[in-house]
Short mmCIF file of C-alpha atoms in Angstrom, two decimals:
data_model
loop_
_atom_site.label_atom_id
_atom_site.label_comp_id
_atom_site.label_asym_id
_atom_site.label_seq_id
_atom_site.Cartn_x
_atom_site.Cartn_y
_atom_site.Cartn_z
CA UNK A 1 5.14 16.99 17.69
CA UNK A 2 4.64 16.73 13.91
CA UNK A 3 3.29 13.32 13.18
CA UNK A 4 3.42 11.36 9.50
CA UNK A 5 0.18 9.61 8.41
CA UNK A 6 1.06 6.03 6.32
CA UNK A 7 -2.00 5.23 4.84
CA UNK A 8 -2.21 2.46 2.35
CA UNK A 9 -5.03 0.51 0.62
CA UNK A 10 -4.49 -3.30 1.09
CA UNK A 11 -2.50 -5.52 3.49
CA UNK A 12 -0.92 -7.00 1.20
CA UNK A 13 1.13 -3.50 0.99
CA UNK A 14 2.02 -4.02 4.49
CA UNK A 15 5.72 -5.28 4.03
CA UNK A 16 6.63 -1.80 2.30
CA UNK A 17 4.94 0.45 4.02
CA UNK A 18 6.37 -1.32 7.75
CA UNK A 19 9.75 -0.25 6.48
CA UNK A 20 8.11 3.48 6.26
CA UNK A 21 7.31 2.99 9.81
CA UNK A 22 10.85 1.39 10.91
CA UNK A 23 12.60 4.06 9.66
CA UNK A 24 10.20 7.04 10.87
CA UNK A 25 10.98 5.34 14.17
CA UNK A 26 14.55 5.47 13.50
CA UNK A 27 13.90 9.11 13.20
CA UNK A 28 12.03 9.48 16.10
CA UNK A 29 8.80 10.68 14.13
CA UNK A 30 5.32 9.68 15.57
CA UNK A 31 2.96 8.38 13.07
CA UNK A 32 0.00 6.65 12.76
CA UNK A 33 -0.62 3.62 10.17
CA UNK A 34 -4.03 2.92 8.66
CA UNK A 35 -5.65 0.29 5.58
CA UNK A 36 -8.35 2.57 3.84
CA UNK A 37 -9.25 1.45 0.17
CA UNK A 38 -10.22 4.62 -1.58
CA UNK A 39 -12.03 2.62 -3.93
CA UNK A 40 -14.54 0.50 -1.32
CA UNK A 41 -14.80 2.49 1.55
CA UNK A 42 -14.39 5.88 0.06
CA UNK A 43 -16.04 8.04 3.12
CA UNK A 44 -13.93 6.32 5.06
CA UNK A 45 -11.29 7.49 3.08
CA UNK A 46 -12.75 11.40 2.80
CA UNK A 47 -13.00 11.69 6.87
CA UNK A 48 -9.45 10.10 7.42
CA UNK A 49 -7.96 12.86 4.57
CA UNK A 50 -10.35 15.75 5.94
CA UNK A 51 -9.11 15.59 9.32
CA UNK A 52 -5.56 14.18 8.55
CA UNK A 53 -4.54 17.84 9.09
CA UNK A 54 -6.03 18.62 12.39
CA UNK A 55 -4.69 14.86 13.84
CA UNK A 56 -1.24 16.99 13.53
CA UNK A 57 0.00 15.25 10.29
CA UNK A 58 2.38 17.10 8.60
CA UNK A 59 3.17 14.71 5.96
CA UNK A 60 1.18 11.67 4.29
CA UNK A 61 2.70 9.00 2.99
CA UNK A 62 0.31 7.16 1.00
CA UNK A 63 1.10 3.49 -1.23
CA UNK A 64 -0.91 2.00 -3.77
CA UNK A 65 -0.51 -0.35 -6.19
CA UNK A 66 -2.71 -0.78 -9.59
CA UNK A 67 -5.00 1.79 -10.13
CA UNK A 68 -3.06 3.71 -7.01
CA UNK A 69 -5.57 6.27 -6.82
CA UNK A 70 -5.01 5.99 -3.26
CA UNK A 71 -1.63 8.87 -3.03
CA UNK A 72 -3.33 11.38 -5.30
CA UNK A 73 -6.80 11.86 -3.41
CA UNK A 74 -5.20 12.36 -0.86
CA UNK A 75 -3.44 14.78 -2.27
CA UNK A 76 -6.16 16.25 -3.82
CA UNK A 77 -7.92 16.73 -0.14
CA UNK A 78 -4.94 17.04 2.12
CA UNK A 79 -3.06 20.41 1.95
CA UNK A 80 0.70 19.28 2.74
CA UNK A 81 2.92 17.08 1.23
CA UNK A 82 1.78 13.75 0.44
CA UNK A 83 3.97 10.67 -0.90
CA UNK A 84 3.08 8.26 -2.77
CA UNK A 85 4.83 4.50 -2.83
CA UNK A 86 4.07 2.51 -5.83
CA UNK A 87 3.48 -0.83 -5.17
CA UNK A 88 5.18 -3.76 -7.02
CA UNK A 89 2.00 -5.62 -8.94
CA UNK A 90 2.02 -9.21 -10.64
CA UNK A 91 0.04 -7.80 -13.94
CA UNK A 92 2.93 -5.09 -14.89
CA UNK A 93 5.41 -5.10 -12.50
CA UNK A 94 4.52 -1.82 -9.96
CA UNK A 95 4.74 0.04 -13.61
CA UNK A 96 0.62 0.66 -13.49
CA UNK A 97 1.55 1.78 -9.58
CA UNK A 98 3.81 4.13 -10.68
CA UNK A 99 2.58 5.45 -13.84
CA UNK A 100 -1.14 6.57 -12.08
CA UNK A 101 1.00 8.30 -8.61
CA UNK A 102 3.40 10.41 -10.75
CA UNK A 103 1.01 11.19 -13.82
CA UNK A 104 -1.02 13.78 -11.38
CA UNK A 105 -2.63 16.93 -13.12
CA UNK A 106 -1.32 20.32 -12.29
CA UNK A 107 -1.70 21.99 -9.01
CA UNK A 108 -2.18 18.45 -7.18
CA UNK A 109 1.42 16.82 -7.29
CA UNK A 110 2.57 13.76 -5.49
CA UNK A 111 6.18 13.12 -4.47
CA UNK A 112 6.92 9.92 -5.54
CA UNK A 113 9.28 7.35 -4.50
CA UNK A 114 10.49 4.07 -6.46
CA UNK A 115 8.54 1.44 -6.66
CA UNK A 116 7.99 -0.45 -3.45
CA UNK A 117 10.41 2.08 -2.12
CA UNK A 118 8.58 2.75 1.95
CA UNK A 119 11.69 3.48 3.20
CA UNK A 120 12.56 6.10 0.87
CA UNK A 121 9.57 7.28 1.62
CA UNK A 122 10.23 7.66 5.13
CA UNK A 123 13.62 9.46 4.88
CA UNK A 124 11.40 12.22 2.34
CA UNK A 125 8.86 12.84 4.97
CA UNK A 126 12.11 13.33 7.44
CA UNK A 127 13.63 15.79 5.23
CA UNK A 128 10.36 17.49 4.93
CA UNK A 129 10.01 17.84 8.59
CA UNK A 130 13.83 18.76 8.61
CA UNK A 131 13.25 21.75 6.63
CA UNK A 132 11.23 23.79 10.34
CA UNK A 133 13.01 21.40 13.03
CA UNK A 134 16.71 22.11 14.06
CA UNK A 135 16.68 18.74 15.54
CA UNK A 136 15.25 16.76 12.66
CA UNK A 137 17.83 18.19 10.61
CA UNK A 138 20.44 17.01 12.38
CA UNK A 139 19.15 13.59 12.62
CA UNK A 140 19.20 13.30 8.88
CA UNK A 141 22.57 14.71 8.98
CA UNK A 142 23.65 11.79 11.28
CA UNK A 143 21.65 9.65 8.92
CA UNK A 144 23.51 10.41 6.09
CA UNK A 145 26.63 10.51 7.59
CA UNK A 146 25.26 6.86 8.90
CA UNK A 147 25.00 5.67 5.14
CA UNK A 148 28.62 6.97 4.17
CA UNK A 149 30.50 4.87 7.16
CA UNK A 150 28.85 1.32 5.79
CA UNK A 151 30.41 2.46 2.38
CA UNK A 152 33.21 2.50 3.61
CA UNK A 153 32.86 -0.16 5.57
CA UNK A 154 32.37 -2.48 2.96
CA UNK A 155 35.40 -0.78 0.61
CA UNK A 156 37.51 -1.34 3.43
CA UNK A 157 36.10 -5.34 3.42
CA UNK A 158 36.60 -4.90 -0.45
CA UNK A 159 40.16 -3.75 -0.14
CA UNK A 160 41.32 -6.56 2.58
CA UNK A 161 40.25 -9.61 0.82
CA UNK A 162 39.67 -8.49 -3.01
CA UNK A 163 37.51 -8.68 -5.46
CA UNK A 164 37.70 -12.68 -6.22
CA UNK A 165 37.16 -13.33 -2.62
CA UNK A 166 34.34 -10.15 -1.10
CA UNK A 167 31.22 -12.54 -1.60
CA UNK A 168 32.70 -15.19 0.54
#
């Protein structure tokens, strides 16, 4: 079975990237979750994206915050899609996050999600995995479809009581 790596490079990014791994579990994906800093341990980081392909990962979702150099080398070593998750930062906000996991140079791109957006994340990888499994596809179907009924659910809630009264 394909399996998603979630790498990131601090515990402190643990909060969004555990709502990566709630909803790959949703989805039934396996994946494996790891803290590597590419900037302190960087050979640790090397052997984890130099073998990420033969552990069976299809799909690497990587977050960073700052610097978030962290998405893009693995990007740069890994040969399938990689996304990155920007991580919301005190100094500017996730904006530093963002700016260095979507600015990458030709030929190495990184799909990016919003910032502190791991569950986003997680439904991207799913869609990715969708597009050579029947059966993933029609989970995200069912996913979708899952979205559209608490719309409407909470239109219908909208409708009963009305505006003036909803956030009661």
């Amino acid at each position: 079975m394909a399996k998603v790596g979630i790498v990131m490079g601090s515990d402190s990014d643990m909060p969004v990237m555990a709502r990566a791994a709630d909803v790959l579990e949703k989805f039934g994906i396996d994946y494996d979750m790891v803290i590597i800093s590419a900037h302190r341990e960087p050979d640790v980081f090397f052997e984890y994206a130099k073998t990420a392909e033969e552990k069976g990962y299809k799909v690497i979702i990587a977050g960073a915050g700052m610097a978030a150099h962290l998405p893009g080398m693995c990007a740069a070593i890994f040969p399938m899609p990689v996304i990155g998750v920007p991580m919301h930062t005190t100094s500017l906000g996730g904006r530093d996050s963002l700016y260095s996991i979507v600015q990458m140079p030709t030929g190495i791109p990184v799909a990016t999600v919003a910032i502190n957006g791991g569950a986003n994340a997680a439904v991207l990888a799913a869609k990715i995995l969708a597009t050579s499994d029947p059966e993933m596809l029609k989970k995200v179907k069912a996913y979708a479809e899952e979205l559209k009924s608490q719309v409407e659910e909470k239109d219908a809630r909208l409708q009963k009581v009305g505006y003036k009264h909803y956030a009661d």
